[in-house]
Short mmCIF file of C-alpha atoms and ligand atoms in Angstrom, two decimals:
data_model
loop_
_atom_site.label_atom_id
_atom_site.label_comp_id
_atom_site.label_asym_id
_atom_site.label_seq_id
_atom_site.Cartn_x
_atom_site.Cartn_y
_atom_site.Cartn_z
CA MET A 8 79.72 88.06 115.24
CA GLN A 9 81.31 86.77 112.06
CA HIS A 10 82.68 83.32 111.48
CA HIS A 11 85.02 82.39 108.71
CA LEU A 12 86.20 79.15 107.28
CA ALA A 13 88.94 77.26 109.02
CA HIS A 14 92.38 77.99 107.74
CA SER A 15 95.85 77.11 108.81
CA THR A 16 97.84 79.29 106.45
CA THR A 17 98.08 83.00 106.11
CA ARG A 18 99.49 85.41 103.59
CA THR A 19 103.21 85.92 103.18
CA PRO A 20 104.52 88.56 105.60
CA VAL A 21 105.33 91.89 103.95
CA GLY A 22 108.85 91.57 105.38
CA ALA A 23 109.46 88.27 103.54
CA PRO A 24 111.78 86.48 103.15
CA HIS A 25 113.35 87.79 106.36
CA PHE A 26 110.04 87.32 108.18
CA HIS A 27 108.39 84.06 107.17
CA TYR A 28 106.26 81.15 108.32
CA GLN A 29 107.89 77.81 108.92
CA ASP A 30 105.79 74.92 110.20
CA HIS A 31 102.96 77.30 111.08
CA ALA A 32 105.24 79.48 113.20
CA LEU A 33 106.37 83.01 112.36
CA TYR A 34 110.12 83.42 112.13
CA VAL A 35 112.50 86.31 111.87
CA GLU A 36 115.51 85.02 109.98
CA GLN A 37 116.34 81.75 111.79
CA LEU A 38 114.58 82.50 115.06
CA ALA A 39 111.01 81.73 116.10
CA ILE A 40 109.27 84.92 117.14
CA LYS A 41 107.39 83.08 119.90
CA ALA A 42 110.68 82.12 121.55
CA LEU A 43 111.94 85.72 121.31
CA ALA A 44 108.70 87.04 122.82
CA GLU A 45 109.02 84.57 125.68
CA GLN A 46 112.67 85.34 126.21
CA TYR A 47 112.48 89.14 126.12
CA GLY A 48 108.85 89.77 127.05
CA THR A 49 106.29 91.87 125.19
CA PRO A 50 105.56 94.39 123.78
CA LEU A 51 108.73 93.79 121.82
CA TYR A 52 110.13 95.44 118.72
CA ILE A 53 112.05 92.92 116.61
CA TYR A 54 114.26 93.95 113.69
CA SER A 55 115.96 91.79 111.08
CA LYS A 56 119.50 92.76 110.18
CA ALA A 57 119.20 90.90 106.87
CA ALA A 58 116.08 92.89 106.00
CA LEU A 59 117.85 96.16 106.79
CA LYS A 60 120.80 95.08 104.68
CA ALA A 61 118.52 94.10 101.80
CA ALA A 62 116.76 97.48 101.90
CA TRP A 63 120.12 99.22 101.86
CA ALA A 64 121.31 96.98 99.02
CA ARG A 65 118.30 97.97 96.89
CA TYR A 66 119.59 101.52 96.93
CA GLN A 67 123.24 100.57 96.48
CA GLU A 68 122.54 98.28 93.54
CA ALA A 69 120.52 101.08 91.96
CA ILE A 70 123.40 103.52 92.43
CA ASP A 71 125.82 101.09 90.85
CA GLY A 72 128.90 103.14 91.64
CA ARG A 73 127.52 106.50 90.46
CA ASP A 74 127.85 109.64 92.56
CA VAL A 75 124.74 109.30 94.70
CA LEU A 76 124.74 109.73 98.47
CA ILE A 77 122.06 108.08 100.60
CA CYS A 78 121.49 110.02 103.80
CA TYR A 79 119.29 107.81 105.96
CA ALA A 80 116.50 109.92 107.48
CA MET A 81 117.15 108.68 110.98
CA LYS A 82 113.90 110.03 112.39
CA ALA A 83 112.34 106.83 111.04
CA ASN A 84 114.30 104.68 113.49
CA SER A 85 117.17 106.12 115.45
CA ASN A 86 118.26 103.23 117.64
CA LEU A 87 122.06 103.41 117.94
CA ALA A 88 122.55 99.83 116.77
CA ILE A 89 120.55 100.46 113.61
CA LEU A 90 122.37 103.72 112.92
CA ASN A 91 125.63 101.92 113.47
CA LEU A 92 124.74 99.32 110.82
CA PHE A 93 123.95 102.03 108.29
CA ALA A 94 127.16 103.87 109.20
CA GLN A 95 129.14 100.66 108.65
CA TRP A 96 127.50 100.28 105.26
CA GLY A 97 128.63 103.78 104.30
CA ALA A 98 125.37 105.69 104.72
CA GLY A 99 125.12 109.37 105.38
CA PHE A 100 122.40 110.67 107.69
CA ASP A 101 119.61 113.19 107.43
CA ILE A 102 119.12 114.73 110.87
CA VAL A 103 116.52 117.14 112.20
CA SER A 104 117.78 118.05 115.66
CA GLY A 105 120.81 118.41 117.88
CA GLY A 106 119.70 115.20 119.56
CA GLU A 107 119.83 113.34 116.27
CA LEU A 108 123.27 114.84 115.56
CA ALA A 109 124.56 113.50 118.88
CA ARG A 110 123.01 110.08 118.23
CA ALA A 111 124.44 109.86 114.71
CA ILE A 112 127.93 110.73 115.93
CA LYS A 113 127.65 108.33 118.85
CA ALA A 114 126.67 105.61 116.38
CA GLY A 115 129.77 106.21 114.26
CA ALA A 116 128.40 108.43 111.47
CA ASP A 117 130.80 110.29 109.23
CA PRO A 118 129.94 113.98 109.89
CA GLN A 119 130.84 114.86 106.32
CA LYS A 120 127.87 112.79 105.20
CA ILE A 121 125.38 114.42 107.58
CA ILE A 122 122.77 116.83 106.28
CA PHE A 123 120.67 118.86 108.69
CA SER A 124 117.00 119.33 107.75
CA GLY A 125 114.09 120.81 109.69
CA VAL A 126 112.20 124.08 109.95
CA GLY A 127 113.26 125.18 113.42
CA LYS A 128 116.99 124.85 113.91
CA GLN A 129 118.24 126.59 117.03
CA ALA A 130 121.55 128.38 117.58
CA TRP A 131 122.98 125.62 119.80
CA GLU A 132 122.10 123.01 117.20
CA ILE A 133 123.68 125.02 114.39
CA LYS A 134 126.79 125.48 116.50
CA ALA A 135 127.05 121.76 117.30
CA ALA A 136 126.63 120.89 113.63
CA LEU A 137 129.30 123.41 112.57
CA ASN A 138 131.65 122.01 115.20
CA ALA A 139 131.02 118.49 113.92
CA GLY A 140 131.73 119.61 110.34
CA ILE A 141 128.54 118.40 108.65
CA LYS A 142 128.03 118.23 104.88
CA CYS A 143 125.27 120.80 104.75
CA PHE A 144 122.33 122.59 106.33
CA ASN A 145 119.06 122.32 104.44
CA VAL A 146 117.77 125.84 105.04
CA GLU A 147 114.02 126.26 105.20
CA SER A 148 113.55 130.02 105.60
CA ILE A 149 115.23 133.40 105.29
CA PRO A 150 115.35 134.03 109.06
CA GLU A 151 116.98 130.62 109.48
CA LEU A 152 119.59 131.57 106.89
CA ALA A 153 120.29 134.74 108.89
CA LEU A 154 120.73 132.74 112.10
CA ILE A 155 123.11 130.30 110.42
CA GLN A 156 125.15 133.24 109.08
CA GLU A 157 125.23 134.80 112.55
CA VAL A 158 126.29 131.62 114.37
CA ALA A 159 128.89 130.76 111.73
CA ALA A 160 130.31 134.29 111.94
CA THR A 161 130.80 134.06 115.71
CA MET A 162 132.63 130.75 115.19
CA ASP A 163 134.61 132.13 112.25
CA LYS A 164 133.41 129.24 110.07
CA LYS A 165 131.63 129.00 106.74
CA ALA A 166 128.35 127.12 106.90
CA PRO A 167 127.64 124.89 103.89
CA VAL A 168 124.00 125.38 102.90
CA SER A 169 121.36 124.08 100.56
CA LEU A 170 118.05 125.83 100.26
CA ARG A 171 115.01 123.63 100.72
CA ILE A 172 112.61 124.73 98.06
CA ASN A 173 108.94 123.93 98.23
CA PRO A 174 108.11 122.90 94.67
CA ASP A 175 104.34 122.98 95.29
CA VAL A 176 103.61 119.48 94.03
CA ASP A 177 101.06 117.07 95.40
CA ALA A 178 102.78 113.90 96.61
CA LYS A 179 99.34 112.23 96.73
CA THR A 180 99.86 110.83 100.18
CA HIS A 181 98.29 111.30 103.62
CA PRO A 182 97.81 115.04 104.35
CA TYR A 183 99.89 114.84 107.54
CA ILE A 184 102.90 113.50 105.66
CA SER A 185 102.63 115.55 102.48
CA THR A 186 105.17 118.31 102.72
CA GLY A 187 105.73 119.83 99.29
CA LEU A 188 102.52 121.79 98.91
CA LYS A 189 102.28 125.57 99.11
CA ASP A 190 100.22 125.36 102.29
CA ASN A 191 102.76 123.24 104.15
CA LYS A 192 105.14 124.84 106.62
CA PHE A 193 108.17 123.44 104.83
CA GLY A 194 110.76 125.04 102.62
CA ILE A 195 111.15 128.31 100.76
CA ALA A 196 108.49 129.12 98.17
CA MET A 197 109.52 128.59 94.55
CA GLU A 198 108.88 132.24 93.69
CA ASP A 199 111.29 133.38 96.43
CA ALA A 200 113.95 130.81 95.60
CA LEU A 201 116.15 132.76 93.21
CA ALA A 202 116.17 135.90 95.34
CA THR A 203 117.02 133.86 98.44
CA TYR A 204 119.95 132.20 96.66
CA GLU A 205 121.19 135.61 95.51
CA HIS A 206 120.90 136.87 99.06
CA ALA A 207 122.76 133.81 100.39
CA MET A 208 125.55 134.50 97.87
CA CYS A 209 126.21 137.79 99.61
CA LEU A 210 126.51 136.32 103.09
CA SER A 211 130.08 136.21 104.38
CA HIS A 212 129.85 132.99 106.42
CA VAL A 213 127.61 130.89 104.21
CA ASP A 214 128.70 128.67 101.37
CA ILE A 215 126.03 127.58 98.88
CA VAL A 216 126.52 123.91 98.11
CA GLY A 217 123.18 122.55 97.00
CA LEU A 218 119.47 122.56 96.40
CA ASP A 219 117.03 120.47 98.39
CA CYS A 220 113.41 119.42 98.43
CA HIS A 221 111.29 116.80 100.16
CA ILE A 222 107.74 116.44 98.98
CA GLY A 223 106.26 113.91 101.35
CA SER A 224 106.33 110.42 102.73
CA GLN A 225 104.86 107.02 101.77
CA ILE A 226 104.86 108.11 98.11
CA THR A 227 103.70 105.29 95.87
CA GLU A 228 104.25 106.77 92.40
CA LEU A 229 107.14 108.45 90.65
CA ALA A 230 105.17 111.22 88.94
CA PRO A 231 105.31 113.68 91.90
CA TYR A 232 109.11 113.31 92.00
CA GLN A 233 109.27 114.01 88.29
CA ASP A 234 107.09 117.10 88.65
CA ALA A 235 109.28 118.35 91.48
CA LEU A 236 112.46 117.64 89.51
CA ALA A 237 111.19 119.60 86.52
CA ARG A 238 110.62 122.64 88.72
CA LEU A 239 113.96 122.29 90.48
CA LEU A 240 115.73 122.04 87.13
CA SER A 241 114.28 125.30 85.87
CA LEU A 242 115.52 126.90 89.08
CA MET A 243 118.95 125.31 88.56
CA ASP A 244 119.06 126.82 85.07
CA GLN A 245 118.31 130.24 86.53
CA LEU A 246 120.97 129.77 89.21
CA LYS A 247 123.50 128.75 86.59
CA SER A 248 122.81 131.90 84.61
CA LYS A 249 123.59 133.90 87.77
CA GLY A 250 126.83 132.01 88.23
CA ILE A 251 125.62 129.94 91.18
CA GLN A 252 127.17 126.46 90.97
CA LEU A 253 125.60 123.64 92.94
CA LYS A 254 127.59 120.63 94.13
CA HIS A 255 124.55 118.51 94.90
CA LEU A 256 120.85 118.14 94.38
CA ASP A 257 118.89 116.52 97.21
CA ILE A 258 115.49 115.15 96.17
CA GLY A 259 114.48 114.15 99.70
CA GLY A 260 113.07 110.88 100.93
CA GLY A 261 109.58 109.58 100.74
CA LEU A 262 109.55 106.33 98.76
CA GLY A 263 106.70 104.23 100.09
CA ILE A 264 106.68 100.64 101.31
CA PRO A 265 103.99 97.99 100.96
CA TYR A 266 101.95 97.76 104.16
CA LEU A 267 99.79 95.10 102.52
CA ASN A 268 100.15 94.60 98.79
CA GLU A 269 100.59 98.13 97.44
CA GLU A 270 102.78 98.51 94.40
CA VAL A 271 105.59 100.89 95.21
CA PRO A 272 108.33 102.25 92.97
CA HIS A 273 111.76 100.63 93.24
CA PRO A 274 114.57 103.01 94.25
CA ARG A 275 116.27 102.00 91.01
CA ASP A 276 113.57 103.70 88.96
CA LEU A 277 113.73 106.91 90.97
CA ILE A 278 117.52 107.02 90.83
CA ASN A 279 117.79 106.09 87.15
CA THR A 280 115.20 108.55 85.92
CA THR A 281 116.60 111.34 88.06
CA LEU A 282 120.18 110.76 86.96
CA ALA A 283 119.12 110.49 83.33
CA THR A 284 117.27 113.80 83.54
CA LEU A 285 120.19 115.51 85.26
CA GLN A 286 122.53 114.26 82.58
CA ALA A 287 120.23 115.32 79.74
CA ARG A 288 120.00 118.80 81.21
CA GLY A 289 123.76 119.22 81.56
CA TYR A 290 124.06 118.49 85.27
CA ALA A 291 125.91 115.18 85.12
CA ASP A 292 128.51 116.50 87.57
CA VAL A 293 125.97 117.37 90.26
CA GLN A 294 125.90 114.79 93.05
CA LEU A 295 122.48 113.31 93.74
CA VAL A 296 121.46 113.04 97.40
CA LEU A 297 118.47 111.11 98.74
CA GLU A 298 117.06 111.10 102.26
CA PRO A 299 115.06 107.89 102.56
CA GLY A 300 113.75 106.81 105.95
CA ARG A 301 110.77 104.47 105.79
CA SER A 302 111.94 102.51 102.73
CA LEU A 303 115.20 101.59 104.52
CA VAL A 304 113.68 100.33 107.77
CA GLY A 305 109.88 100.02 107.60
CA ASN A 306 109.49 96.39 106.66
CA SER A 307 112.54 95.32 108.64
CA GLY A 308 110.68 95.40 111.94
CA MET A 309 107.63 94.06 113.71
CA LEU A 310 106.01 94.84 117.04
CA VAL A 311 105.07 91.70 118.94
CA ALA A 312 102.31 91.71 121.54
CA GLU A 313 100.70 89.09 123.75
CA VAL A 314 96.96 88.55 123.71
CA LEU A 315 95.66 89.31 127.21
CA PHE A 316 91.94 88.77 126.75
CA LEU A 317 89.40 88.07 124.06
CA LYS A 318 86.24 90.13 124.43
CA GLN A 319 83.11 89.33 122.56
CA GLY A 320 81.32 92.62 121.98
CA GLU A 321 77.83 93.01 120.61
CA SER A 322 78.93 93.97 117.16
CA LYS A 323 82.67 93.37 117.39
CA ASN A 324 85.18 91.08 119.00
CA PHE A 325 88.25 92.53 120.58
CA ALA A 326 91.66 90.98 121.06
CA VAL A 327 93.11 93.01 123.91
CA VAL A 328 96.89 92.86 123.65
CA ASP A 329 99.70 94.22 125.80
CA ALA A 330 100.94 96.69 123.15
CA ALA A 331 99.07 99.94 122.67
CA MET A 332 98.95 103.28 120.91
CA ASN A 333 101.79 104.46 123.12
CA ASP A 334 103.97 101.74 121.56
CA LEU A 335 102.80 102.17 117.95
CA LEU A 336 100.96 105.40 117.25
CA ARG A 337 100.62 105.17 113.46
CA PRO A 338 97.35 103.23 113.17
CA THR A 339 95.35 105.66 115.24
CA LEU A 340 97.23 108.86 114.37
CA TYR A 341 96.93 108.42 110.62
CA ASP A 342 94.09 105.88 110.51
CA VAL A 343 96.32 103.54 108.51
CA TYR A 344 96.66 99.82 108.04
CA HIS A 345 99.42 97.70 109.55
CA GLY A 346 99.38 93.95 108.97
CA ALA A 347 98.72 91.83 112.05
CA LEU A 348 99.88 88.21 111.99
CA ALA A 349 99.33 85.35 114.38
CA VAL A 350 102.77 84.29 115.57
CA GLU A 351 101.52 80.68 115.57
CA LEU A 352 98.95 79.46 113.09
CA LYS A 353 96.38 77.21 114.72
CA ALA A 354 93.76 75.15 112.96
CA GLY A 355 90.20 76.09 113.80
CA GLU A 356 87.48 78.52 113.00
CA THR A 357 88.71 82.05 112.47
CA GLN A 358 87.02 84.93 114.19
CA ARG A 359 87.22 88.56 113.32
CA TYR A 360 88.79 90.92 115.86
CA ASP A 361 89.89 94.45 116.41
CA VAL A 362 93.34 94.31 117.98
CA VAL A 363 93.34 96.90 120.75
CA GLY A 364 95.62 97.92 123.60
CA PRO A 365 95.07 98.63 127.30
CA VAL A 366 95.22 102.45 126.99
CA CYS A 367 92.12 104.35 128.09
CA GLU A 368 91.17 105.78 124.70
CA SER A 369 88.82 104.43 122.06
CA GLY A 370 91.52 105.42 119.57
CA ASP A 371 93.81 102.83 121.11
CA TRP A 372 93.76 100.28 118.34
CA LEU A 373 96.47 98.61 116.30
CA ALA A 374 94.46 96.70 113.70
CA LYS A 375 90.79 96.44 112.78
CA ASP A 376 88.66 93.59 111.46
CA ARG A 377 91.34 90.92 111.26
CA ASP A 378 90.69 87.19 111.17
CA PHE A 379 92.53 84.97 113.62
CA VAL A 380 92.38 81.64 115.34
CA ILE A 381 93.77 82.97 118.56
CA ALA A 382 93.62 82.49 122.34
CA PRO A 383 94.84 84.44 125.36
CA GLY A 384 98.57 83.93 125.83
CA ALA A 385 99.19 83.79 122.08
CA PHE A 386 101.26 86.42 120.31
CA ILE A 387 100.33 88.78 117.50
CA ALA A 388 102.97 90.51 115.36
CA ILE A 389 102.19 93.93 113.93
CA GLU A 390 104.03 94.31 110.66
CA SER A 391 105.86 97.24 109.06
CA ALA A 392 106.80 98.63 112.46
CA GLY A 393 110.44 99.32 111.67
CA ALA A 394 109.80 102.92 110.60
CA TYR A 395 108.08 105.53 112.78
CA GLY A 396 107.33 102.84 115.33
CA PHE A 397 109.47 102.88 118.45
CA VAL A 398 110.63 106.45 117.74
CA MET A 399 107.06 107.73 118.04
CA SER A 400 106.34 105.74 121.21
CA SER A 401 105.67 107.34 124.56
CA GLN A 402 105.02 106.43 128.16
CA TYR A 403 101.36 107.50 127.99
CA ASN A 404 99.31 105.79 130.72
CA SER A 405 102.62 105.29 132.55
CA ARG A 406 103.56 102.38 130.35
CA PRO A 407 107.33 101.74 130.18
CA ARG A 408 108.56 101.82 126.60
CA ALA A 409 109.08 98.48 124.85
CA ALA A 410 112.36 96.63 124.40
CA GLU A 411 114.01 96.43 120.98
CA VAL A 412 115.83 93.37 119.70
CA LEU A 413 117.97 92.97 116.59
CA VAL A 414 118.16 89.53 114.99
CA ASP A 415 121.11 88.42 112.88
CA GLY A 416 120.72 84.87 111.57
CA ASP A 417 120.29 82.67 114.63
CA LYS A 418 121.42 85.33 117.10
CA SER A 419 119.45 88.04 118.86
CA TYR A 420 120.70 91.14 120.60
CA VAL A 421 118.88 93.53 122.91
CA ILE A 422 119.49 96.94 121.37
CA ARG A 423 117.28 98.75 123.86
CA ARG A 424 116.22 97.18 127.11
CA ARG A 425 112.70 97.53 128.36
CA GLU A 426 112.20 100.57 130.57
CA THR A 427 111.53 99.92 134.23
CA ILE A 428 108.64 101.25 136.27
CA GLU A 429 111.09 103.41 138.30
CA GLU A 430 112.34 105.02 135.10
CA LEU A 431 108.84 106.32 134.46
CA PHE A 432 109.27 108.95 137.15
CA GLU A 433 113.02 109.21 137.58
CA HIS A 434 113.10 112.79 136.25
CA GLU A 435 110.28 114.03 138.46
CA HIS A 436 110.47 115.80 141.81
CA ILE A 437 107.98 116.61 144.52
CA PRO A 438 109.00 120.10 145.75
CA ASN A 439 109.73 120.25 149.50
CA ALA A 440 107.61 123.36 149.86
CA ILE A 441 104.29 121.76 149.04
N1 LLP B 513 113.61 114.12 104.63
C1 LLP B 513 112.83 114.98 105.28
C2 LLP B 513 113.15 116.40 105.26
C3 LLP B 513 111.70 114.51 105.98
O1 LLP B 513 110.92 115.37 106.61
C4 LLP B 513 111.41 113.11 105.98
C5 LLP B 513 110.24 112.59 106.69
C6 LLP B 513 112.27 112.25 105.30
C7 LLP B 513 113.36 112.79 104.62
C8 LLP B 513 112.06 110.78 105.24
O2 LLP B 513 110.89 110.42 104.60
P1 LLP B 513 110.57 108.88 104.35
O3 LLP B 513 111.58 108.34 103.38
O4 LLP B 513 110.63 108.17 105.65
O5 LLP B 513 109.21 108.89 103.79
N2 LLP B 513 105.50 109.77 111.02
C9 LLP B 513 105.02 109.63 109.67
C10 LLP B 513 106.08 109.99 108.65
C11 LLP B 513 106.61 111.39 108.82
C12 LLP B 513 107.69 111.72 107.82
C13 LLP B 513 108.35 112.99 108.17
N3 LLP B 513 109.44 113.35 107.31
C14 LLP B 513 104.52 108.22 109.47
O6 LLP B 513 104.56 107.44 110.41
O7 LLP B 513 104.04 107.89 108.38
#
């Protein structure tokens, strides 16, 4: 067992200033997180509207009126209220399923700013997207192009398409979230790109509008983007020589966020260098599209849990909390770090804990080797839970999914109520015959 010196302060939350300590209590904007946890129960996802707005503003300030469209990759957090905020702010959306299309439209998205990514689009999804009048399909394979042509023909419509090219660059991120390498399932190989464009040109119900790539997620340096851009530009030159004009270039999402104190590129640097390169190469009139997810929402949310028990193990102490891997899968799925903060800072001797949930798996952990002065009944906030948090949650171990709350100044709104026990099995039937 390890003991550490008494302390009554902690580091600044990664979501500062929207998440901050005030008189030893963790706040989201003007509200004490302890009071929210008591009011709404735990596990509880809490989002800050001001933090979302600030993340959006970082992109908008970088764009500074130039022709750049931000299509929020809504897979990162697709709660209707959050989508609605982005829609109000003028965002487009990057969708990957018919379900996401329906959500985006329900939340007030402008269909003309929706782009449809993903390797396995089905006919009904293509049809729904054509009916909605989306901006473009990011096409990931030749058979998919054929299906889009077929569906569009039956509807007597022209499908706007971009080809997603796999530039074969290493985004230097976690292997599960690196997508631009040759071995990944994503996109059309660079060597097939020109021929695929030429083939698409001949299709009667397809309209070529752009070029797309997405090289990975949680990218912490600009070099992989620059490598990808260089390859895309040589393809664009070839397309130009064949008379294929592109309206936009989509460089995907992927900008990382600090989970602790990582240095991450500012969107301004990505946007400025990309636009400068496009201009220098004679493509100033090509619209730039980005599909950020994590960097728009990740540090705008926390997952708050109550400490149920403290267990002193032989070599480790455990803080057993009421949130688990079903609520936040990232730590165990990717073996990654999320900050864990005491919602109230108490004076006393810190002890080192693994923060674990009640699910029956050794992999059910949220944070490892963290120092707290903590007691049962206290709350712990897991940071950086705004992206790929709630959306990846499940009901594993028959645990109802958590509630989600949006805070705006001194007001809080339930944007998804906690599921009930009855809802766990509401879609199930016991057949009469057995
Ligand atoms: N565009 C496409 C085509 C994508 O596949 C993704 C993410 C994005 C945009 C947005 O990337 P972002 O800006 O969020 O990095 N569940 C993983 C992340 C999976 C990302 C999948 N694709 C995680 O929790 O780290």
